Amino acid sequence: MVIEPCDKIDIARILIERIDGVVMQARVSTLVLANAVLERWAADAPEKGEGQCQIQIVFEDGFQYRSRIGLKRSQKRISLAKLLRQQLLAMTSPQPYRRKKKDGGSITIEAPYFALPLTADAMLARYDI
């Protein structure tokens, strides 16, 4: 008997909102479209510092994942899926997850501000991120 792997639960919608004083909101249905919105907004980020966005991903089973990300004007390519995986990794490590940037600086990936009902590995296995 062959056991088929379970299909991952798809994203129903992604809500993105600027929370840095700029009034912008977007509602998209895929990570690719969310990346395009975030890349466009990064171009409008402050010269110094970064813009802040709140992300809410609603999956087809009703589970919601909320997080915040920073946008820097210098960002050309944004991968929301990669950022989410980094956040999940940060939740499983005892120290804040830091990623070194090519310019010598580093960014801190914030973990979502709620307890997950599943482990990070289980989330990645179950949800299409």
mmCIF file of N, CA and C in Angstrom:
data_model
loop_
_atom_site.group_PDB
_atom_site.id
_atom_site.type_symbol
_atom_site.label_atom_id
_atom_site.label_comp_id
_atom_site.label_asym_id
_atom_site.label_seq_id
_atom_site.Cartn_x
_atom_site.Cartn_y
_atom_site.Cartn_z
ATOM 1 N N MET A 1 0.836 -1.172 0.000
ATOM 2 C CA MET A 1 0.000 0.000 0.000
ATOM 3 C C MET A 1 0.890 1.248 0.000
ATOM 4 N N VAL A 2 0.581 2.177 -0.887
ATOM 5 C CA VAL A 2 1.329 3.421 -0.993
ATOM 6 C C VAL A 2 0.522 4.517 -0.310
ATOM 7 N N ILE A 3 1.181 5.217 0.598
ATOM 8 C CA ILE A 3 0.508 6.323 1.280
ATOM 9 C C ILE A 3 0.861 7.609 0.554
ATOM 10 N N GLU A 4 -0.148 8.294 0.076
ATOM 11 C CA GLU A 4 0.043 9.555 -0.622
ATOM 12 C C GLU A 4 0.281 10.670 0.393
ATOM 13 N N PRO A 5 1.229 11.565 0.122
ATOM 14 C CA PRO A 5 1.403 12.694 1.034
ATOM 15 C C PRO A 5 0.177 13.606 0.948
ATOM 16 N N CYS A 6 -0.159 14.197 2.064
ATOM 17 C CA CYS A 6 -1.314 15.090 2.102
ATOM 18 C C CYS A 6 -1.023 16.342 1.287
ATOM 19 N N ASP A 7 -2.033 16.811 0.603
ATOM 20 C CA ASP A 7 -1.895 18.091 -0.081
ATOM 21 C C ASP A 7 -1.800 19.179 0.967
ATOM 22 N N LYS A 8 -0.978 20.157 0.684
ATOM 23 C CA LYS A 8 -0.838 21.274 1.608
ATOM 24 C C LYS A 8 -2.069 22.168 1.515
ATOM 25 N N ILE A 9 -2.371 22.815 2.620
ATOM 26 C CA ILE A 9 -3.519 23.716 2.671
ATOM 27 C C ILE A 9 -3.120 25.029 2.023
ATOM 28 N N ASP A 10 -3.908 25.454 1.047
ATOM 29 C CA ASP A 10 -3.605 26.649 0.269
ATOM 30 C C ASP A 10 -3.964 27.930 1.010
ATOM 31 N N ILE A 11 -3.403 29.003 0.516
ATOM 32 C CA ILE A 11 -3.696 30.341 1.024
ATOM 33 C C ILE A 11 -5.013 30.805 0.413
ATOM 34 N N ALA A 12 -5.904 31.320 1.240
ATOM 35 C CA ALA A 12 -7.161 31.888 0.754
ATOM 36 C C ALA A 12 -6.959 33.354 0.372
ATOM 37 N N ARG A 13 -6.249 34.093 1.245
ATOM 38 C CA ARG A 13 -5.976 35.506 0.955
ATOM 39 C C ARG A 13 -4.839 36.000 1.833
ATOM 40 N N ILE A 14 -4.196 37.053 1.351
ATOM 41 C CA ILE A 14 -3.118 37.708 2.085
ATOM 42 C C ILE A 14 -3.480 39.181 2.175
ATOM 43 N N LEU A 15 -3.524 39.686 3.395
ATOM 44 C CA LEU A 15 -3.812 41.095 3.634
ATOM 45 C C LEU A 15 -2.517 41.772 4.061
ATOM 46 N N ILE A 16 -2.174 42.855 3.388
ATOM 47 C CA ILE A 16 -0.936 43.574 3.671
ATOM 48 C C ILE A 16 -1.308 45.019 3.972
ATOM 49 N N GLU A 17 -0.724 45.561 5.037
ATOM 50 C CA GLU A 17 -1.030 46.941 5.422
ATOM 51 C C GLU A 17 0.242 47.623 5.894
ATOM 52 N N ARG A 18 0.481 48.830 5.395
ATOM 53 C CA ARG A 18 1.598 49.630 5.898
ATOM 54 C C ARG A 18 1.211 50.143 7.272
ATOM 55 N N ILE A 19 2.127 50.077 8.224
ATOM 56 C CA ILE A 19 1.851 50.523 9.588
ATOM 57 C C ILE A 19 2.895 51.535 10.057
ATOM 58 N N ASP A 20 3.469 52.234 9.106
ATOM 59 C CA ASP A 20 4.522 53.193 9.425
ATOM 60 C C ASP A 20 4.093 54.629 9.139
ATOM 61 N N GLY A 21 2.806 54.871 9.161
ATOM 62 C CA GLY A 21 2.305 56.213 8.904
ATOM 63 C C GLY A 21 1.835 56.429 7.474
ATOM 64 N N VAL A 22 2.211 55.537 6.577
ATOM 65 C CA VAL A 22 1.755 55.601 5.188
ATOM 66 C C VAL A 22 0.497 54.743 5.088
ATOM 67 N N VAL A 23 -0.552 55.305 4.503
ATOM 68 C CA VAL A 23 -1.806 54.559 4.397
ATOM 69 C C VAL A 23 -1.813 53.788 3.080
ATOM 70 N N MET A 24 -1.574 52.489 3.176
ATOM 71 C CA MET A 24 -1.614 51.599 2.019
ATOM 72 C C MET A 24 -2.093 50.239 2.487
ATOM 73 N N GLN A 25 -2.969 49.642 1.708
ATOM 74 C CA GLN A 25 -3.459 48.305 2.001
ATOM 75 C C GLN A 25 -3.572 47.538 0.698
ATOM 76 N N ALA A 26 -3.406 46.233 0.801
ATOM 77 C CA ALA A 26 -3.574 45.375 -0.368
ATOM 78 C C ALA A 26 -4.152 44.046 0.085
ATOM 79 N N ARG A 27 -4.922 43.455 -0.801
ATOM 80 C CA ARG A 27 -5.469 42.121 -0.568
ATOM 81 C C ARG A 27 -5.176 41.320 -1.826
ATOM 82 N N VAL A 28 -4.406 40.242 -1.654
ATOM 83 C CA VAL A 28 -4.025 39.411 -2.785
ATOM 84 C C VAL A 28 -4.282 37.951 -2.427
ATOM 85 N N SER A 29 -4.144 37.090 -3.418
ATOM 86 C CA SER A 29 -4.467 35.680 -3.182
ATOM 87 C C SER A 29 -3.276 34.742 -3.304
ATOM 88 N N THR A 30 -2.100 35.265 -3.664
ATOM 89 C CA THR A 30 -0.928 34.405 -3.806
ATOM 90 C C THR A 30 0.309 35.093 -3.231
ATOM 91 N N LEU A 31 1.306 34.282 -2.914
ATOM 92 C CA LEU A 31 2.570 34.826 -2.433
ATOM 93 C C LEU A 31 3.280 35.631 -3.519
ATOM 94 N N VAL A 32 3.141 35.216 -4.771
ATOM 95 C CA VAL A 32 3.770 35.936 -5.887
ATOM 96 C C VAL A 32 3.209 37.359 -5.980
ATOM 97 N N LEU A 33 1.896 37.496 -5.862
ATOM 98 C CA LEU A 33 1.287 38.826 -5.904
ATOM 99 C C LEU A 33 1.674 39.648 -4.674
ATOM 100 N N ALA A 34 1.765 38.994 -3.520
ATOM 101 C CA ALA A 34 2.190 39.695 -2.294
ATOM 102 C C ALA A 34 3.622 40.212 -2.462
ATOM 103 N N ASN A 35 4.503 39.396 -3.058
ATOM 104 C CA ASN A 35 5.875 39.833 -3.306
ATOM 105 C C ASN A 35 5.893 41.078 -4.183
ATOM 106 N N ALA A 36 5.071 41.095 -5.226
ATOM 107 C CA ALA A 36 5.020 42.243 -6.138
ATOM 108 C C ALA A 36 4.577 43.504 -5.405
ATOM 109 N N VAL A 37 3.579 43.385 -4.545
ATOM 110 C CA VAL A 37 3.104 44.537 -3.761
ATOM 111 C C VAL A 37 4.215 45.032 -2.845
ATOM 112 N N LEU A 38 4.853 44.120 -2.127
ATOM 113 C CA LEU A 38 5.908 44.503 -1.185
ATOM 114 C C LEU A 38 7.108 45.127 -1.902
ATOM 115 N N GLU A 39 7.461 44.614 -3.071
ATOM 116 C CA GLU A 39 8.563 45.201 -3.840
ATOM 117 C C GLU A 39 8.219 46.615 -4.287
ATOM 118 N N ARG A 40 6.986 46.823 -4.707
ATOM 119 C CA ARG A 40 6.546 48.157 -5.126
ATOM 120 C C ARG A 40 6.569 49.113 -3.929
ATOM 121 N N TRP A 41 6.097 48.642 -2.777
ATOM 122 C CA TRP A 41 6.093 49.485 -1.585
ATOM 123 C C TRP A 41 7.506 49.749 -1.074
ATOM 124 N N ALA A 42 8.426 48.801 -1.240
ATOM 125 C CA ALA A 42 9.812 48.996 -0.804
ATOM 126 C C ALA A 42 10.447 50.169 -1.544
ATOM 127 N N ALA A 43 10.062 50.363 -2.794
ATOM 128 C CA ALA A 43 10.589 51.480 -3.571
ATOM 129 C C ALA A 43 10.180 52.822 -2.961
ATOM 130 N N ASP A 44 9.084 52.846 -2.207
ATOM 131 C CA ASP A 44 8.598 54.068 -1.561
ATOM 132 C C ASP A 44 8.994 54.160 -0.088
ATOM 133 N N ALA A 45 9.817 53.223 0.389
ATOM 134 C CA ALA A 45 10.237 53.224 1.794
ATOM 135 C C ALA A 45 11.108 54.450 2.058
ATOM 136 N N PRO A 46 11.234 54.850 3.319
ATOM 137 C CA PRO A 46 12.056 56.017 3.654
ATOM 138 C C PRO A 46 13.504 55.843 3.199
ATOM 139 N N GLU A 47 14.169 56.970 2.900
ATOM 140 C CA GLU A 47 15.585 56.930 2.494
ATOM 141 C C GLU A 47 16.419 56.237 3.566
ATOM 142 N N LYS A 48 16.179 56.614 4.828
ATOM 143 C CA LYS A 48 16.898 55.993 5.942
ATOM 144 C C LYS A 48 15.875 55.258 6.788
ATOM 145 N N GLY A 49 16.281 54.150 7.337
ATOM 146 C CA GLY A 49 15.354 53.353 8.128
ATOM 147 C C GLY A 49 14.574 52.410 7.229
ATOM 148 N N GLU A 50 13.402 52.030 7.699
ATOM 149 C CA GLU A 50 12.602 51.102 6.913
ATOM 150 C C GLU A 50 11.124 51.345 7.150
ATOM 151 N N GLY A 51 10.332 50.961 6.151
ATOM 152 C CA GLY A 51 8.892 50.983 6.298
ATOM 153 C C GLY A 51 8.449 49.703 6.981
ATOM 154 N N GLN A 52 7.333 49.732 7.649
ATOM 155 C CA GLN A 52 6.829 48.554 8.350
ATOM 156 C C GLN A 52 5.496 48.124 7.749
ATOM 157 N N CYS A 53 5.333 46.826 7.594
ATOM 158 C CA CYS A 53 4.086 46.265 7.075
ATOM 159 C C CYS A 53 3.592 45.166 8.003
ATOM 160 N N GLN A 54 2.290 45.099 8.136
ATOM 161 C CA GLN A 54 1.671 43.980 8.836
ATOM 162 C C GLN A 54 1.120 43.049 7.775
ATOM 163 N N ILE A 55 1.376 41.756 7.963
ATOM 164 C CA ILE A 55 0.943 40.733 7.024
ATOM 165 C C ILE A 55 -0.022 39.806 7.740
ATOM 166 N N GLN A 56 -1.125 39.515 7.098
ATOM 167 C CA GLN A 56 -2.060 38.510 7.629
ATOM 168 C C GLN A 56 -2.345 37.533 6.498
ATOM 169 N N ILE A 57 -1.997 36.271 6.736
ATOM 170 C CA ILE A 57 -2.253 35.225 5.748
ATOM 171 C C ILE A 57 -3.378 34.362 6.289
ATOM 172 N N VAL A 58 -4.435 34.231 5.513
ATOM 173 C CA VAL A 58 -5.571 33.399 5.893
ATOM 174 C C VAL A 58 -5.553 32.174 4.986
ATOM 175 N N PHE A 59 -5.497 30.998 5.614
ATOM 176 C CA PHE A 59 -5.476 29.753 4.856
ATOM 177 C C PHE A 59 -6.894 29.232 4.677
ATOM 178 N N GLU A 60 -7.060 28.322 3.739
ATOM 179 C CA GLU A 60 -8.396 27.812 3.404
ATOM 180 C C GLU A 60 -9.096 27.103 4.561
ATOM 181 N N ASP A 61 -8.328 26.603 5.533
ATOM 182 C CA ASP A 61 -8.956 25.965 6.687
ATOM 183 C C ASP A 61 -9.292 26.968 7.793
ATOM 184 N N GLY A 62 -9.038 28.258 7.541
ATOM 185 C CA GLY A 62 -9.365 29.299 8.512
ATOM 186 C C GLY A 62 -8.203 29.725 9.386
ATOM 187 N N PHE A 63 -7.100 28.967 9.393
ATOM 188 C CA PHE A 63 -5.950 29.349 10.196
ATOM 189 C C PHE A 63 -5.395 30.670 9.682
ATOM 190 N N GLN A 64 -5.011 31.550 10.612
ATOM 191 C CA GLN A 64 -4.458 32.849 10.250
ATOM 192 C C GLN A 64 -3.062 33.000 10.832
ATOM 193 N N TYR A 65 -2.158 33.476 10.015
ATOM 194 C CA TYR A 65 -0.783 33.737 10.425
ATOM 195 C C TYR A 65 -0.566 35.235 10.289
ATOM 196 N N ARG A 66 -0.183 35.886 11.367
ATOM 197 C CA ARG A 66 0.050 37.334 11.342
ATOM 198 C C ARG A 66 1.493 37.619 11.690
ATOM 199 N N SER A 67 2.043 38.602 11.017
ATOM 200 C CA SER A 67 3.428 38.952 11.256
ATOM 201 C C SER A 67 3.681 40.370 10.782
ATOM 202 N N ARG A 68 4.863 40.857 11.061
ATOM 203 C CA ARG A 68 5.304 42.164 10.569
ATOM 204 C C ARG A 68 6.624 41.984 9.849
ATOM 205 N N ILE A 69 6.826 42.802 8.831
ATOM 206 C CA ILE A 69 8.113 42.804 8.139
ATOM 207 C C ILE A 69 8.514 44.242 7.864
ATOM 208 N N GLY A 70 9.803 44.440 7.749
ATOM 209 C CA GLY A 70 10.328 45.755 7.405
ATOM 210 C C GLY A 70 10.672 45.820 5.934
ATOM 211 N N LEU A 71 10.497 46.991 5.350
ATOM 212 C CA LEU A 71 10.845 47.205 3.944
ATOM 213 C C LEU A 71 11.910 48.274 3.845
ATOM 214 N N LYS A 72 12.980 47.966 3.143
ATOM 215 C CA LYS A 72 14.033 48.945 2.900
ATOM 216 C C LYS A 72 14.029 49.315 1.427
ATOM 217 N N ARG A 73 14.330 50.554 1.168
ATOM 218 C CA ARG A 73 14.328 51.046 -0.208
ATOM 219 C C ARG A 73 15.295 50.253 -1.087
ATOM 220 N N SER A 74 16.366 49.769 -0.515
ATOM 221 C CA SER A 74 17.380 49.045 -1.294
ATOM 222 C C SER A 74 16.937 47.639 -1.698
ATOM 223 N N GLN A 75 15.828 47.135 -1.150
ATOM 224 C CA GLN A 75 15.368 45.788 -1.497
ATOM 225 C C GLN A 75 14.817 45.764 -2.918
ATOM 226 N N LYS A 76 15.323 44.854 -3.701
ATOM 227 C CA LYS A 76 14.847 44.719 -5.088
ATOM 228 C C LYS A 76 13.958 43.494 -5.237
ATOM 229 N N ARG A 77 14.333 42.414 -4.565
ATOM 230 C CA ARG A 77 13.567 41.163 -4.642
ATOM 231 C C ARG A 77 13.113 40.801 -3.239
ATOM 232 N N ILE A 78 11.837 40.553 -3.090
ATOM 233 C CA ILE A 78 11.284 40.159 -1.800
ATOM 234 C C ILE A 78 10.595 38.819 -1.970
ATOM 235 N N SER A 79 10.866 37.916 -1.041
ATOM 236 C CA SER A 79 10.203 36.621 -1.028
ATOM 237 C C SER A 79 9.501 36.473 0.318
ATOM 238 N N LEU A 80 8.202 36.686 0.319
ATOM 239 C CA LEU A 80 7.430 36.567 1.545
ATOM 240 C C LEU A 80 7.511 35.151 2.099
ATOM 241 N N ALA A 81 7.492 34.150 1.234
ATOM 242 C CA ALA A 81 7.596 32.762 1.685
ATOM 243 C C ALA A 81 8.909 32.540 2.434
ATOM 244 N N LYS A 82 10.008 33.077 1.907
ATOM 245 C CA LYS A 82 11.310 32.930 2.563
ATOM 246 C C LYS A 82 11.301 33.636 3.919
ATOM 247 N N LEU A 83 10.741 34.833 3.979
ATOM 248 C CA LEU A 83 10.660 35.559 5.241
ATOM 249 C C LEU A 83 9.820 34.802 6.269
ATOM 250 N N LEU A 84 8.719 34.202 5.825
ATOM 251 C CA LEU A 84 7.875 33.431 6.742
ATOM 252 C C LEU A 84 8.617 32.215 7.270
ATOM 253 N N ARG A 85 9.363 31.530 6.399
ATOM 254 C CA ARG A 85 10.140 30.385 6.853
ATOM 255 C C ARG A 85 11.195 30.817 7.873
ATOM 256 N N GLN A 86 11.808 31.985 7.649
ATOM 257 C CA GLN A 86 12.798 32.500 8.592
ATOM 258 C C GLN A 86 12.141 32.827 9.935
ATOM 259 N N GLN A 87 10.941 33.363 9.901
ATOM 260 C CA GLN A 87 10.228 33.651 11.144
ATOM 261 C C GLN A 87 9.920 32.363 11.897
ATOM 262 N N LEU A 88 9.488 31.348 11.177
ATOM 263 C CA LEU A 88 9.202 30.066 11.824
ATOM 264 C C LEU A 88 10.478 29.467 12.415
ATOM 265 N N LEU A 89 11.584 29.598 11.707
ATOM 266 C CA LEU A 89 12.865 29.132 12.219
ATOM 267 C C LEU A 89 13.235 29.908 13.479
ATOM 268 N N ALA A 90 12.982 31.208 13.483
ATOM 269 C CA ALA A 90 13.277 32.042 14.650
ATOM 270 C C ALA A 90 12.479 31.591 15.861
ATOM 271 N N MET A 91 11.271 31.110 15.634
ATOM 272 C CA MET A 91 10.430 30.674 16.749
ATOM 273 C C MET A 91 10.952 29.385 17.378
ATOM 274 N N THR A 92 11.694 28.595 16.614
ATOM 275 C CA THR A 92 12.186 27.330 17.142
ATOM 276 C C THR A 92 13.578 27.458 17.745
ATOM 277 N N SER A 93 14.240 28.605 17.528
ATOM 278 C CA SER A 93 15.578 28.794 18.096
ATOM 279 C C SER A 93 15.464 29.659 19.355
ATOM 280 N N PRO A 94 16.336 29.424 20.329
ATOM 281 C CA PRO A 94 16.230 30.158 21.592
ATOM 282 C C PRO A 94 16.628 31.628 21.489
ATOM 283 N N GLN A 95 17.380 32.015 20.454
ATOM 284 C CA GLN A 95 17.813 33.402 20.301
ATOM 285 C C GLN A 95 17.163 33.996 19.065
ATOM 286 N N PRO A 96 17.058 35.348 19.019
ATOM 287 C CA PRO A 96 16.504 35.963 17.814
ATOM 288 C C PRO A 96 17.308 35.561 16.580
ATOM 289 N N TYR A 97 16.605 35.268 15.513
ATOM 290 C CA TYR A 97 17.243 34.862 14.266
ATOM 291 C C TYR A 97 17.792 36.105 13.581
ATOM 292 N N ARG A 98 19.075 36.096 13.274
ATOM 293 C CA ARG A 98 19.689 37.222 12.573
ATOM 294 C C ARG A 98 20.269 36.710 11.271
ATOM 295 N N ARG A 99 20.075 37.481 10.241
ATOM 296 C CA ARG A 99 20.640 37.123 8.943
ATOM 297 C C ARG A 99 21.591 38.237 8.543
ATOM 298 N N LYS A 100 22.801 37.874 8.186
ATOM 299 C CA LYS A 100 23.790 38.858 7.757
ATOM 300 C C LYS A 100 23.454 39.326 6.347
ATOM 301 N N LYS A 101 23.600 40.613 6.144
ATOM 302 C CA LYS A 101 23.389 41.176 4.807
ATOM 303 C C LYS A 101 24.738 41.405 4.152
ATOM 304 N N LYS A 102 24.748 41.514 2.846
ATOM 305 C CA LYS A 102 25.990 41.679 2.096
ATOM 306 C C LYS A 102 26.715 42.971 2.459
ATOM 307 N N ASP A 103 25.966 44.002 2.869
ATOM 308 C CA ASP A 103 26.592 45.285 3.190
ATOM 309 C C ASP A 103 27.187 45.318 4.599
ATOM 310 N N GLY A 104 27.234 44.157 5.272
ATOM 311 C CA GLY A 104 27.831 44.086 6.592
ATOM 312 C C GLY A 104 26.835 44.240 7.722
ATOM 313 N N GLY A 105 25.658 44.731 7.442
ATOM 314 C CA GLY A 105 24.629 44.880 8.469
ATOM 315 C C GLY A 105 23.895 43.576 8.680
ATOM 316 N N SER A 106 22.888 43.621 9.500
ATOM 317 C CA SER A 106 22.064 42.430 9.692
ATOM 318 C C SER A 106 20.631 42.860 9.893
ATOM 319 N N ILE A 107 19.707 41.956 9.641
ATOM 320 C CA ILE A 107 18.310 42.242 9.911
ATOM 321 C C ILE A 107 17.824 41.218 10.922
ATOM 322 N N THR A 108 16.903 41.628 11.757
ATOM 323 C CA THR A 108 16.311 40.720 12.713
ATOM 324 C C THR A 108 14.941 40.346 12.210
ATOM 325 N N ILE A 109 14.673 39.064 12.163
ATOM 326 C CA ILE A 109 13.369 38.569 11.750
ATOM 327 C C ILE A 109 12.528 38.414 13.011
ATOM 328 N N GLU A 110 11.426 39.132 13.076
ATOM 329 C CA GLU A 110 10.552 39.038 14.240
ATOM 330 C C GLU A 110 9.682 37.795 14.134
ATOM 331 N N ALA A 111 9.534 37.122 15.239
ATOM 332 C CA ALA A 111 8.594 36.004 15.295
ATOM 333 C C ALA A 111 7.189 36.588 15.428
ATOM 334 N N PRO A 112 6.185 35.900 14.920
ATOM 335 C CA PRO A 112 4.814 36.383 15.086
ATOM 336 C C PRO A 112 4.489 36.531 16.562
ATOM 337 N N TYR A 113 3.538 37.392 16.874
ATOM 338 C CA TYR A 113 3.231 37.671 18.267
ATOM 339 C C TYR A 113 2.075 36.832 18.788
ATOM 340 N N PHE A 114 2.151 35.532 18.577
ATOM 341 C CA PHE A 114 1.176 34.600 19.138
ATOM 342 C C PHE A 114 1.795 33.212 19.135
ATOM 343 N N ALA A 115 1.269 32.350 19.955
ATOM 344 C CA ALA A 115 1.766 30.977 19.992
ATOM 345 C C ALA A 115 1.132 30.184 18.855
ATOM 346 N N LEU A 116 1.936 29.429 18.161
ATOM 347 C CA LEU A 116 1.424 28.617 17.067
ATOM 348 C C LEU A 116 0.811 27.332 17.615
ATOM 349 N N PRO A 117 -0.288 26.875 17.010
ATOM 350 C CA PRO A 117 -0.882 25.625 17.458
ATOM 351 C C PRO A 117 -0.059 24.413 17.025
ATOM 352 N N LEU A 118 0.862 24.617 16.091
ATOM 353 C CA LEU A 118 1.705 23.543 15.572
ATOM 354 C C LEU A 118 3.167 23.952 15.696
ATOM 355 N N THR A 119 4.055 22.993 15.613
ATOM 356 C CA THR A 119 5.475 23.332 15.559
ATOM 357 C C THR A 119 5.762 23.962 14.196
ATOM 358 N N ALA A 120 6.903 24.623 14.099
ATOM 359 C CA ALA A 120 7.279 25.253 12.830
ATOM 360 C C ALA A 120 7.379 24.216 11.721
ATOM 361 N N ASP A 121 7.981 23.052 12.010
ATOM 362 C CA ASP A 121 8.103 21.998 10.999
ATOM 363 C C ASP A 121 6.733 21.501 10.558
ATOM 364 N N ALA A 122 5.816 21.345 11.514
ATOM 365 C CA ALA A 122 4.469 20.882 11.179
ATOM 366 C C ALA A 122 3.732 21.917 10.340
ATOM 367 N N MET A 123 3.945 23.205 10.649
ATOM 368 C CA MET A 123 3.315 24.258 9.845
ATOM 369 C C MET A 123 3.808 24.216 8.414
ATOM 370 N N LEU A 124 5.119 24.093 8.238
ATOM 371 C CA LEU A 124 5.674 24.047 6.887
ATOM 372 C C LEU A 124 5.208 22.826 6.128
ATOM 373 N N ALA A 125 5.014 21.728 6.826
ATOM 374 C CA ALA A 125 4.536 20.507 6.178
ATOM 375 C C ALA A 125 3.047 20.601 5.832
ATOM 376 N N ARG A 126 2.285 21.304 6.634
ATOM 377 C CA ARG A 126 0.833 21.334 6.456
ATOM 378 C C ARG A 126 0.334 22.459 5.554
ATOM 379 N N TYR A 127 0.984 23.634 5.645
ATOM 380 C CA TYR A 127 0.504 24.808 4.910
ATOM 381 C C TYR A 127 1.416 25.135 3.738
ATOM 382 N N ASP A 128 0.827 25.641 2.674
ATOM 383 C CA ASP A 128 1.554 25.964 1.444
ATOM 384 C C ASP A 128 2.224 27.323 1.582
ATOM 385 N N ILE A 129 3.408 27.309 2.207
ATOM 386 C CA ILE A 129 4.179 28.544 2.406
ATOM 387 C C ILE A 129 5.434 28.452 1.567
#
